[in-house]
C-alpha positions as a LaTeX table, in Angstrom:
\begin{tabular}{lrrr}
\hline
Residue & $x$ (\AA) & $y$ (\AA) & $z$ (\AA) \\
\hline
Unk1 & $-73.98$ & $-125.44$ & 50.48 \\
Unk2 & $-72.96$ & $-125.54$ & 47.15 \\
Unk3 & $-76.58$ & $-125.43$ & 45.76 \\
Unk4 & $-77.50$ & $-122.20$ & 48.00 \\
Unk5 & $-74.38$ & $-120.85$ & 46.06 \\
Unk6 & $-75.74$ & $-121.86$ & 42.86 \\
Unk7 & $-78.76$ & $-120.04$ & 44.05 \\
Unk8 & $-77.27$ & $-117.04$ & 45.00 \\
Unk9 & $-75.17$ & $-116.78$ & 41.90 \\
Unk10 & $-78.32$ & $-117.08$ & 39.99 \\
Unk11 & $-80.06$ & $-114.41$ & 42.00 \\
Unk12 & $-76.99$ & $-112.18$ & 41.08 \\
Unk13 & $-77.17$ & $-112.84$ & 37.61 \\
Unk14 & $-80.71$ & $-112.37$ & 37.39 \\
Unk15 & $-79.96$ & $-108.77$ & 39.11 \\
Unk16 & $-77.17$ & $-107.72$ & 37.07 \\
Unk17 & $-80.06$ & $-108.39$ & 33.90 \\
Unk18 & $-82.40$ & $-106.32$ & 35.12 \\
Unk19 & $-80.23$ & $-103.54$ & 36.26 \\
Unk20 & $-78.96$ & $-103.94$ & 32.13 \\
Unk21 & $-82.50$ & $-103.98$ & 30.92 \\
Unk22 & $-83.19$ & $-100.67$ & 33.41 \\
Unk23 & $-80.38$ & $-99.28$ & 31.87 \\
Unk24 & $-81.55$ & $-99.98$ & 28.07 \\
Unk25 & $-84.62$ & $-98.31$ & 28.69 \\
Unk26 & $-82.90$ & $-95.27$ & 30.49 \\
Unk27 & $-81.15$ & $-94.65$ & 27.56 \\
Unk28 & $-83.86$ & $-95.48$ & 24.97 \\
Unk29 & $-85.81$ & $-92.91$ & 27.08 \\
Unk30 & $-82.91$ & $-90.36$ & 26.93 \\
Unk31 & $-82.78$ & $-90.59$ & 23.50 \\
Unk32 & $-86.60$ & $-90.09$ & 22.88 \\
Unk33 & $-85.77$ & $-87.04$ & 24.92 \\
Unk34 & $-82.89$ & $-85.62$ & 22.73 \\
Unk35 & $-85.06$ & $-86.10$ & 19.29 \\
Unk36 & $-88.07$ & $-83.96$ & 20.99 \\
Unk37 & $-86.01$ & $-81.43$ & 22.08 \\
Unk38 & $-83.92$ & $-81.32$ & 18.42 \\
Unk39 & $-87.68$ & $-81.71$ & 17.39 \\
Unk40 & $-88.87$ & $-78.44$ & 19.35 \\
Unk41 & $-85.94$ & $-76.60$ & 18.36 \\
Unk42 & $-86.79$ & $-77.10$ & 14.65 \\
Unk43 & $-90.40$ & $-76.04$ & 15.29 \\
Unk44 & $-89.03$ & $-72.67$ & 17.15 \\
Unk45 & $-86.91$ & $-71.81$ & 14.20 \\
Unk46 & $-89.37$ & $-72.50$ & 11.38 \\
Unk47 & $-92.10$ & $-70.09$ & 13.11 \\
Unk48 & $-88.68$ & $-67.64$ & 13.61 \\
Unk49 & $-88.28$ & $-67.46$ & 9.81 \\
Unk50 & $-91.87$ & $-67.46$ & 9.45 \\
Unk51 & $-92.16$ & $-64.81$ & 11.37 \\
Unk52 & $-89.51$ & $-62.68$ & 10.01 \\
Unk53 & $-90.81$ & $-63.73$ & 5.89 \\
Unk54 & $-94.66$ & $-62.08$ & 7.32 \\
Unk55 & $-92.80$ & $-59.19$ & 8.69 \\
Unk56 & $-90.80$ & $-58.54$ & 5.19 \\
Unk57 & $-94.03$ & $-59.03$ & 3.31 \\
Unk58 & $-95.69$ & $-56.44$ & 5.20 \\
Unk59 & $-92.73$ & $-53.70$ & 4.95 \\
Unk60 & $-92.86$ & $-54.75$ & 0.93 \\
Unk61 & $-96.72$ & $-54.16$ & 1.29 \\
Unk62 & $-96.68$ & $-50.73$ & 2.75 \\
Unk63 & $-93.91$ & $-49.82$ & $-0.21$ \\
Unk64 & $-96.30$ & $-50.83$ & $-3.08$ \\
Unk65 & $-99.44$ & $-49.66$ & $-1.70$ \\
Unk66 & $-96.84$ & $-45.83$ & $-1.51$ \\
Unk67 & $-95.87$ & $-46.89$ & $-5.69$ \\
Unk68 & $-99.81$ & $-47.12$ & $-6.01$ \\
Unk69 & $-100.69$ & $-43.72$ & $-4.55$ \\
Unk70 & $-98.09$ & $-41.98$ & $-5.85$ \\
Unk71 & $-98.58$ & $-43.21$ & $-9.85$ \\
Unk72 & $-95.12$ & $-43.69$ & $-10.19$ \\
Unk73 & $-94.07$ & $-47.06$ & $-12.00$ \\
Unk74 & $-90.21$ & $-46.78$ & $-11.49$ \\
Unk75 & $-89.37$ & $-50.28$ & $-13.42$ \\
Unk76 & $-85.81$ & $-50.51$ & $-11.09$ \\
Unk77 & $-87.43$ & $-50.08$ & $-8.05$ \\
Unk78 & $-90.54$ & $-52.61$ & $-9.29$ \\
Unk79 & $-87.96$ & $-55.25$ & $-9.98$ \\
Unk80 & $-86.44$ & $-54.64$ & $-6.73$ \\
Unk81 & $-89.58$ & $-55.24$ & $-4.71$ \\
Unk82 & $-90.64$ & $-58.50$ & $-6.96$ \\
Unk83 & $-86.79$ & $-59.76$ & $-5.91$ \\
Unk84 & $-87.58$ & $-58.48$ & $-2.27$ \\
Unk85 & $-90.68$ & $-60.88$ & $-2.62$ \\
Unk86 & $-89.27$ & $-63.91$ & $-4.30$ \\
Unk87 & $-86.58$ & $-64.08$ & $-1.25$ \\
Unk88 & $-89.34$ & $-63.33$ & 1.34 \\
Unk89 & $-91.69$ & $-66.33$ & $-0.08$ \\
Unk90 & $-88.41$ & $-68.85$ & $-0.15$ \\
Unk91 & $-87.54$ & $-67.58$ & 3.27 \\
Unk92 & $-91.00$ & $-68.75$ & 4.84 \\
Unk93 & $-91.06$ & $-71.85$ & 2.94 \\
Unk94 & $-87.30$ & $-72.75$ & 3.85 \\
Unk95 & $-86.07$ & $-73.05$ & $-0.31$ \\
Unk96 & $-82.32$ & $-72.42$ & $-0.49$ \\
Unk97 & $-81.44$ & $-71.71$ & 2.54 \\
Unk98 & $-78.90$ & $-74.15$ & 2.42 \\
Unk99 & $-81.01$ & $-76.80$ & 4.95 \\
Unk100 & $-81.17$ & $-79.04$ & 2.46 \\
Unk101 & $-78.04$ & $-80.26$ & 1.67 \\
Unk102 & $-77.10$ & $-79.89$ & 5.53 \\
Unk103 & $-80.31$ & $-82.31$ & 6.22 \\
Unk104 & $-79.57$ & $-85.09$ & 3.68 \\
Unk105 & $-76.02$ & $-85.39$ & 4.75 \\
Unk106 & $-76.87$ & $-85.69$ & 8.25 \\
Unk107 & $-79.56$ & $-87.80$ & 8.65 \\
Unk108 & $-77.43$ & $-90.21$ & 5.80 \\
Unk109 & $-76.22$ & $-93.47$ & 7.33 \\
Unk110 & $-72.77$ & $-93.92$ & 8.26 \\
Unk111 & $-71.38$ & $-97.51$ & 7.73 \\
Unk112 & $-69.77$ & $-99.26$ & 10.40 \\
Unk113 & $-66.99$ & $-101.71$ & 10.08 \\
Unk114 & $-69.70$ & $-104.67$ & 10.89 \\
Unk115 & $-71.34$ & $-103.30$ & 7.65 \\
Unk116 & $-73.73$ & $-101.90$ & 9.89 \\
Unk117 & $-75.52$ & $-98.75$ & 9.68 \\
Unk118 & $-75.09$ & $-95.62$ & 12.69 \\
Unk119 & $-78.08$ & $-93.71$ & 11.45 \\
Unk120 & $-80.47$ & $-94.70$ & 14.58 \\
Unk121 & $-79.42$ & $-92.69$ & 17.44 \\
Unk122 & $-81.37$ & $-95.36$ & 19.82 \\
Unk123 & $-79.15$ & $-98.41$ & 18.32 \\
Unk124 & $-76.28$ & $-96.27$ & 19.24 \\
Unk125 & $-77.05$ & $-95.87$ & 22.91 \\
Unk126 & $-78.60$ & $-99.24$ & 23.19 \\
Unk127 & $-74.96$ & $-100.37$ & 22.54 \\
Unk128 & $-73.37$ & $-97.66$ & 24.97 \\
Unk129 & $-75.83$ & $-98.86$ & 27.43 \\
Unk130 & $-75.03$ & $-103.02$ & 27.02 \\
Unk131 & $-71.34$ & $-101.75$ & 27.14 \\
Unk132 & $-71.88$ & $-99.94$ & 30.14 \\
Unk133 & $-73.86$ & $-102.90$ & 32.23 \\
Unk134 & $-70.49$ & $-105.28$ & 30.98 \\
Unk135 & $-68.68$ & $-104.22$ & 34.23 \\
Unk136 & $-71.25$ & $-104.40$ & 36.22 \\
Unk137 & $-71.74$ & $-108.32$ & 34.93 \\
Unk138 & $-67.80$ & $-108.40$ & 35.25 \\
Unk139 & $-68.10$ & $-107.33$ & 38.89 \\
Unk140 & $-70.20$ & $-110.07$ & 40.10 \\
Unk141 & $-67.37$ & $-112.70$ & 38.86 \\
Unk142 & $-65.64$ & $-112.81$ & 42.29 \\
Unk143 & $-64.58$ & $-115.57$ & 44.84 \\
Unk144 & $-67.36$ & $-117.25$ & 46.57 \\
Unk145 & $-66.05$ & $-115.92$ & 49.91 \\
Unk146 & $-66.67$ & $-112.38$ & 48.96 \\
Unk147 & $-70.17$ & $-113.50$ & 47.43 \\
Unk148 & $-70.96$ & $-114.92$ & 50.55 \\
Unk149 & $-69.96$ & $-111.53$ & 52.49 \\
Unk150 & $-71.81$ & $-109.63$ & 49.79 \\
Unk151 & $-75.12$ & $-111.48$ & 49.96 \\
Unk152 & $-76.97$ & $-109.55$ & 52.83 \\
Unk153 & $-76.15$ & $-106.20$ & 50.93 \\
Unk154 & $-77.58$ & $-107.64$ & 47.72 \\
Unk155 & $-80.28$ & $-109.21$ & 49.28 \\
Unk156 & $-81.04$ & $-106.19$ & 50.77 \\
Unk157 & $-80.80$ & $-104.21$ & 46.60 \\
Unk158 & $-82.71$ & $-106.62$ & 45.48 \\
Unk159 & $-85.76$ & $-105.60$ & 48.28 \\
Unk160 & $-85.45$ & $-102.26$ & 47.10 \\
Unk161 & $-85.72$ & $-102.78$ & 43.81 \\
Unk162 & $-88.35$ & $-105.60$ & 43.82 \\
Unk163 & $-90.20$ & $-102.85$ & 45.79 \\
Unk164 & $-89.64$ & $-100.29$ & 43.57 \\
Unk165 & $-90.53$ & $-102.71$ & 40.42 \\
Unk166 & $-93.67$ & $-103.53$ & 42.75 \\
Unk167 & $-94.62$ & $-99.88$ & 42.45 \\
Unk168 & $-93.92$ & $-99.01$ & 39.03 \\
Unk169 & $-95.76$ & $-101.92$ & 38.03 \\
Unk170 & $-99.03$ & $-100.93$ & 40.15 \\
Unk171 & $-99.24$ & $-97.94$ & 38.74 \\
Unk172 & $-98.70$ & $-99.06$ & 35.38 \\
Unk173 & $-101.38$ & $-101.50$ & 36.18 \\
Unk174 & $-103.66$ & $-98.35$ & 37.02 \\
Unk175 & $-103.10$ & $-96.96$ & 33.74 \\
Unk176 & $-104.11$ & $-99.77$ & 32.16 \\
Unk177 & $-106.64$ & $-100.22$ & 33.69 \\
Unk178 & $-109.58$ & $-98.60$ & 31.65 \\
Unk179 & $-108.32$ & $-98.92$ & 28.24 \\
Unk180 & $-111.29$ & $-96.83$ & 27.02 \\
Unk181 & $-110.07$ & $-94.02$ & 28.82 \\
Unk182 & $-106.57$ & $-94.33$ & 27.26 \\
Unk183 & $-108.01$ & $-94.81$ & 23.75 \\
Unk184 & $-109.77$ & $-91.36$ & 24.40 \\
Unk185 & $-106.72$ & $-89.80$ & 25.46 \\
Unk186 & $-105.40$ & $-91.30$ & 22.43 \\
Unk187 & $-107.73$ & $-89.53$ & 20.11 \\
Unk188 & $-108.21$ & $-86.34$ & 21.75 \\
Unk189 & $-104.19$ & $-86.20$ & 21.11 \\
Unk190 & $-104.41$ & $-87.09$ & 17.30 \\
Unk191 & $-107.60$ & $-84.51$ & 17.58 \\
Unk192 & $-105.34$ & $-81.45$ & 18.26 \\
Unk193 & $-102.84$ & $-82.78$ & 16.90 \\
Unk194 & $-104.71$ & $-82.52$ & 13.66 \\
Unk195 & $-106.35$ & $-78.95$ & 14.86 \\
Unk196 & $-102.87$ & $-77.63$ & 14.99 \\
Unk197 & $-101.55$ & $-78.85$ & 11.52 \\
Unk198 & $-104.85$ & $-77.69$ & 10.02 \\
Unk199 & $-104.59$ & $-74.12$ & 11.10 \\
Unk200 & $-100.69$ & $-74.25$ & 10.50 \\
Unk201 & $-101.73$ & $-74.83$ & 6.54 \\
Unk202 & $-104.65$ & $-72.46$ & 6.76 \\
Unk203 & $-101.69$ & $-69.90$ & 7.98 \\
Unk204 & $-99.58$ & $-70.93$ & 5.20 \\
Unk205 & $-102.16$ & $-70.57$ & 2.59 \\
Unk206 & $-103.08$ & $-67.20$ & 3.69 \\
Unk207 & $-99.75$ & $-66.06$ & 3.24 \\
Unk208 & $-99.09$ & $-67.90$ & $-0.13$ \\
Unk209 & $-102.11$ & $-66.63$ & $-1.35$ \\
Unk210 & $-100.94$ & $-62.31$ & 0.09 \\
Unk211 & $-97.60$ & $-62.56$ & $-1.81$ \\
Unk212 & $-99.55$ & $-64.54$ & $-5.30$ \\
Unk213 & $-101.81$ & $-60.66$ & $-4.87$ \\
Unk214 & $-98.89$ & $-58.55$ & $-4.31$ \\
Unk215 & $-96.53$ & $-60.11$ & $-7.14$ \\
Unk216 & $-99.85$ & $-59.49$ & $-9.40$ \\
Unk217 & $-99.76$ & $-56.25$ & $-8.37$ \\
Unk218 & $-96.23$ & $-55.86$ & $-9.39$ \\
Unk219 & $-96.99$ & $-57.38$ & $-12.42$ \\
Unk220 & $-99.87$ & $-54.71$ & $-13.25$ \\
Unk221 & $-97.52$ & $-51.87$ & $-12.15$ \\
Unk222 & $-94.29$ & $-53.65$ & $-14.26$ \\
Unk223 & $-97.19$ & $-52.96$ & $-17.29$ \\
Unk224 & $-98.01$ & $-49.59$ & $-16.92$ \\
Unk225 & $-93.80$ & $-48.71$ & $-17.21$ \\
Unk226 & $-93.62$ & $-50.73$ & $-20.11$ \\
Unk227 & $-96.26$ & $-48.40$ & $-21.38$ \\
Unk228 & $-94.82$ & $-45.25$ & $-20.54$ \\
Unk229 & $-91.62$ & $-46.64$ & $-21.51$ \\
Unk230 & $-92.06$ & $-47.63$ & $-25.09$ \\
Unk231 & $-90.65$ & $-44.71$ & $-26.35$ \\
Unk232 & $-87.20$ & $-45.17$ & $-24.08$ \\
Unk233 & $-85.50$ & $-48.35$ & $-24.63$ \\
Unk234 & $-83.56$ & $-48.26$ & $-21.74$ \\
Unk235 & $-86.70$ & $-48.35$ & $-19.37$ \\
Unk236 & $-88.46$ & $-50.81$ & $-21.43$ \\
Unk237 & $-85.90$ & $-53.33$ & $-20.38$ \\
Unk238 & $-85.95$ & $-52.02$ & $-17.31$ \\
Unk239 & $-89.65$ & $-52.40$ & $-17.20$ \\
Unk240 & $-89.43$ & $-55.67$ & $-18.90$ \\
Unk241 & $-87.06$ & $-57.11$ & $-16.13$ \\
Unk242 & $-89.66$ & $-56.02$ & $-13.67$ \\
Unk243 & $-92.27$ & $-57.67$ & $-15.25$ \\
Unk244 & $-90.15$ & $-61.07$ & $-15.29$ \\
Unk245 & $-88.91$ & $-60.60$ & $-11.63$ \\
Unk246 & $-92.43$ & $-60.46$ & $-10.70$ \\
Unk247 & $-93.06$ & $-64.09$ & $-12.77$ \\
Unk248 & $-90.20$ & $-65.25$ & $-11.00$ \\
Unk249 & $-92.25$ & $-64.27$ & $-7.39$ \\
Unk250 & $-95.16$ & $-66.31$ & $-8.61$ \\
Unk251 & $-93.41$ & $-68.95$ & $-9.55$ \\
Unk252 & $-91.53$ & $-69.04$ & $-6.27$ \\
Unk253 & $-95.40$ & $-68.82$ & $-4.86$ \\
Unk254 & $-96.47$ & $-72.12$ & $-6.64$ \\
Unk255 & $-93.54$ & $-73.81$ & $-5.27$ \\
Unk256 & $-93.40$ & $-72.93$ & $-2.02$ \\
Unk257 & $-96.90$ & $-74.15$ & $-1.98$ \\
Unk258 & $-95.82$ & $-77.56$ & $-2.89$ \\
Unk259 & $-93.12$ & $-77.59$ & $-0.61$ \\
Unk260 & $-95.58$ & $-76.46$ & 2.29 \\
Unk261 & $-98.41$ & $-78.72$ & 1.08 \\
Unk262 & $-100.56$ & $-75.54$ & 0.98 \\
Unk263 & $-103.40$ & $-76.54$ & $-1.73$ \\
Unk264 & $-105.98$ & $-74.44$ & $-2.90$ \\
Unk265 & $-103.93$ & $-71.36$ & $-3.58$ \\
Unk266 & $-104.84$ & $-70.19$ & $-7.30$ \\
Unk267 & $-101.75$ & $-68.28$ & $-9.38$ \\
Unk268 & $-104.45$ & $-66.63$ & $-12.02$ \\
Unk269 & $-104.20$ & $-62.99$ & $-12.63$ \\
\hline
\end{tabular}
C-alpha cells in the first residue's frame, strides 16, 4: 500500500511539472507574441511618417518648381522652403523626434533587489509563470485519504494530457521529418526577408537622393538673390540665410543617410 502511494505521489508530482513546464512555454510564447505585435506597430508608424515626409516633399516640390517658373528668388520664402525640407528629411529618417531619448530609457535595465536585471520581458513572465504553477504544487500536498479519492480523476488528466502530448508530439515529429524541406523554408524566409529590406533601402535612397536635388536647387535659387541683392543689404542676408538653410538641408540629407544606412547617395552639386 504504501509503495502504490509512493507511486501515486510521484505520478502527481511528475504532473504538476509538466503542467509548470506547459505553463513556461505558454508564457514564453505570449511574450514572443507581445514583442511582434510592439514590433508591427513600430513598422506601421515608421511607413506613417514616411509617408507623410514623401507627401511634404512633394507639396515643397510643386512650390519650387512655381519659384522656378515664375523667376522670382524671394530669399525669405527660399529659406523657408530649405527649413520646410530639413524638417521633412529628419521626419522620414526619425532625427529629433524625441524617440530617442524615450527608446534608451526604456529598453535600459532596471535593477532588482537580487541585483538582478528586469530588462528581458521573457525572464519576467518565466517568473510569473513558476509563481503561478506554486499553488498548483501546493495543492497536491494533501492527506493521503483525499489523494486516494482524487486518483481516478487524475488518472483520468493525466490520459488526456498524455494524449494530447501524444499528438503534439506526432505532428512535431511530421515536421521534422524532412529537414530539407524545413531548411528551404528556412531560406526562402531569409530570401524575402532580404527582398524586402533591399527595396526598403532602394526606397530610402530614392528619397535621400529627391531632397539632396531639391536643396541644390534651393541652393542655385538662394544664388541668384544674392545676386540681385548685392546692392540691398537687407536681402543679401536674407539671401545669405537662404543659402545656409539650404546647407543645413544637405547636411540633414547626409545624415539621415547614415542613420537609414542608405549608401550610395552623392551630396555634390
Amino acid at each position: 500500500m504504501t509503495t502504490v502511494l509512493a507511486e501515486s505521489r510521484a505520478q502527481r508530482e511528475k504532473q504538476v511539472q509538466e503542467r509548470a513546464e506547459a505553463k513556461l512555454r505558454a508564457a514564453r510564447s505570449a511574450v514572443e507574441t507581445l514583442k511582434q505585435s510592439a514590433s508591427a506597430a513600430a513598422d506601421d508608424a515608421k511607413a506613417q511618417r514616411k509617408a507623410s515626409a514623401k507627401q511634404k516633399v512633394e507639396q515643397l516640390k510643386a512650390r519650387i518648381r512655381m519659384l522656378q517658373m515664375s523667376g522670382s528668388a524671394d530669399p525669405k520664402l527660399l529659406a523657408q522652403l530649405a527649413r520646410e525640407l530639413k524638417a521633412a528629411v529628419k521626419m522620414y529618417g526619425g532625427g529629433d523626434a524625441g524617440g530617442g531619448l524615450g527608446a534608451a530609457a526604456s529598453g535600459a535595465p532596471t535593477a532588482t533587489p537580487q541585483g538582478e536585471t528586469a530588462s528581458d520581458p521573457a525572464a519576467g513572465s518565466d517568473a510569473g509563470a513558476e509563481v503561478a504553477a506554486a499553488p498548483d504544487a501546493a495543492s497536491t500536498e494533501t492527506t493521503p485519504a483525499a489523494e486516494d479519492q482524487k486518483e481516478p480523476a487524475a488518472d483520468q488528466t493525466q490520459s488526456e494530457g498524455e494524449k494530447s502530448e501524444g499528438e503534439k508530439s506526432d505532428g512535431a515529429a511530421k515536421a521534422d521529418a524532412n529537414p530539407y524541406r524545413r531548411m528551404a523554408e528556412e531560406a526562402q524566409a531569409r530570401s524575402v526577408e532580404q527582398a524586402r529590406r533591399s527595396a526598403a533601402q532602394q526606397e530610402d535612397r530614392d528619397f535621400l537622393r529627391e531632397v539632396r536635388d531639391l536643396a541644390n536647387q534651393i541652393k542655385a535659387l538662394a544664388k541668384r538673390a544674392q545676386q540681385q541683392a548685392s546692392s540691398n543689404p537687407a536681402q543679401t542676408r536674407q539671401a545669405d540665410e537662404a543659402d545656409q538653410a539650404a546647407a543645413e538641408a544637405l547636411r540633414a540629407v547626409e545624415s539621415a543617410g547614415r542613420e537609414l544606412g542608405a549608401a550610395g547617395v552623392s551630396l555634390s552639386v
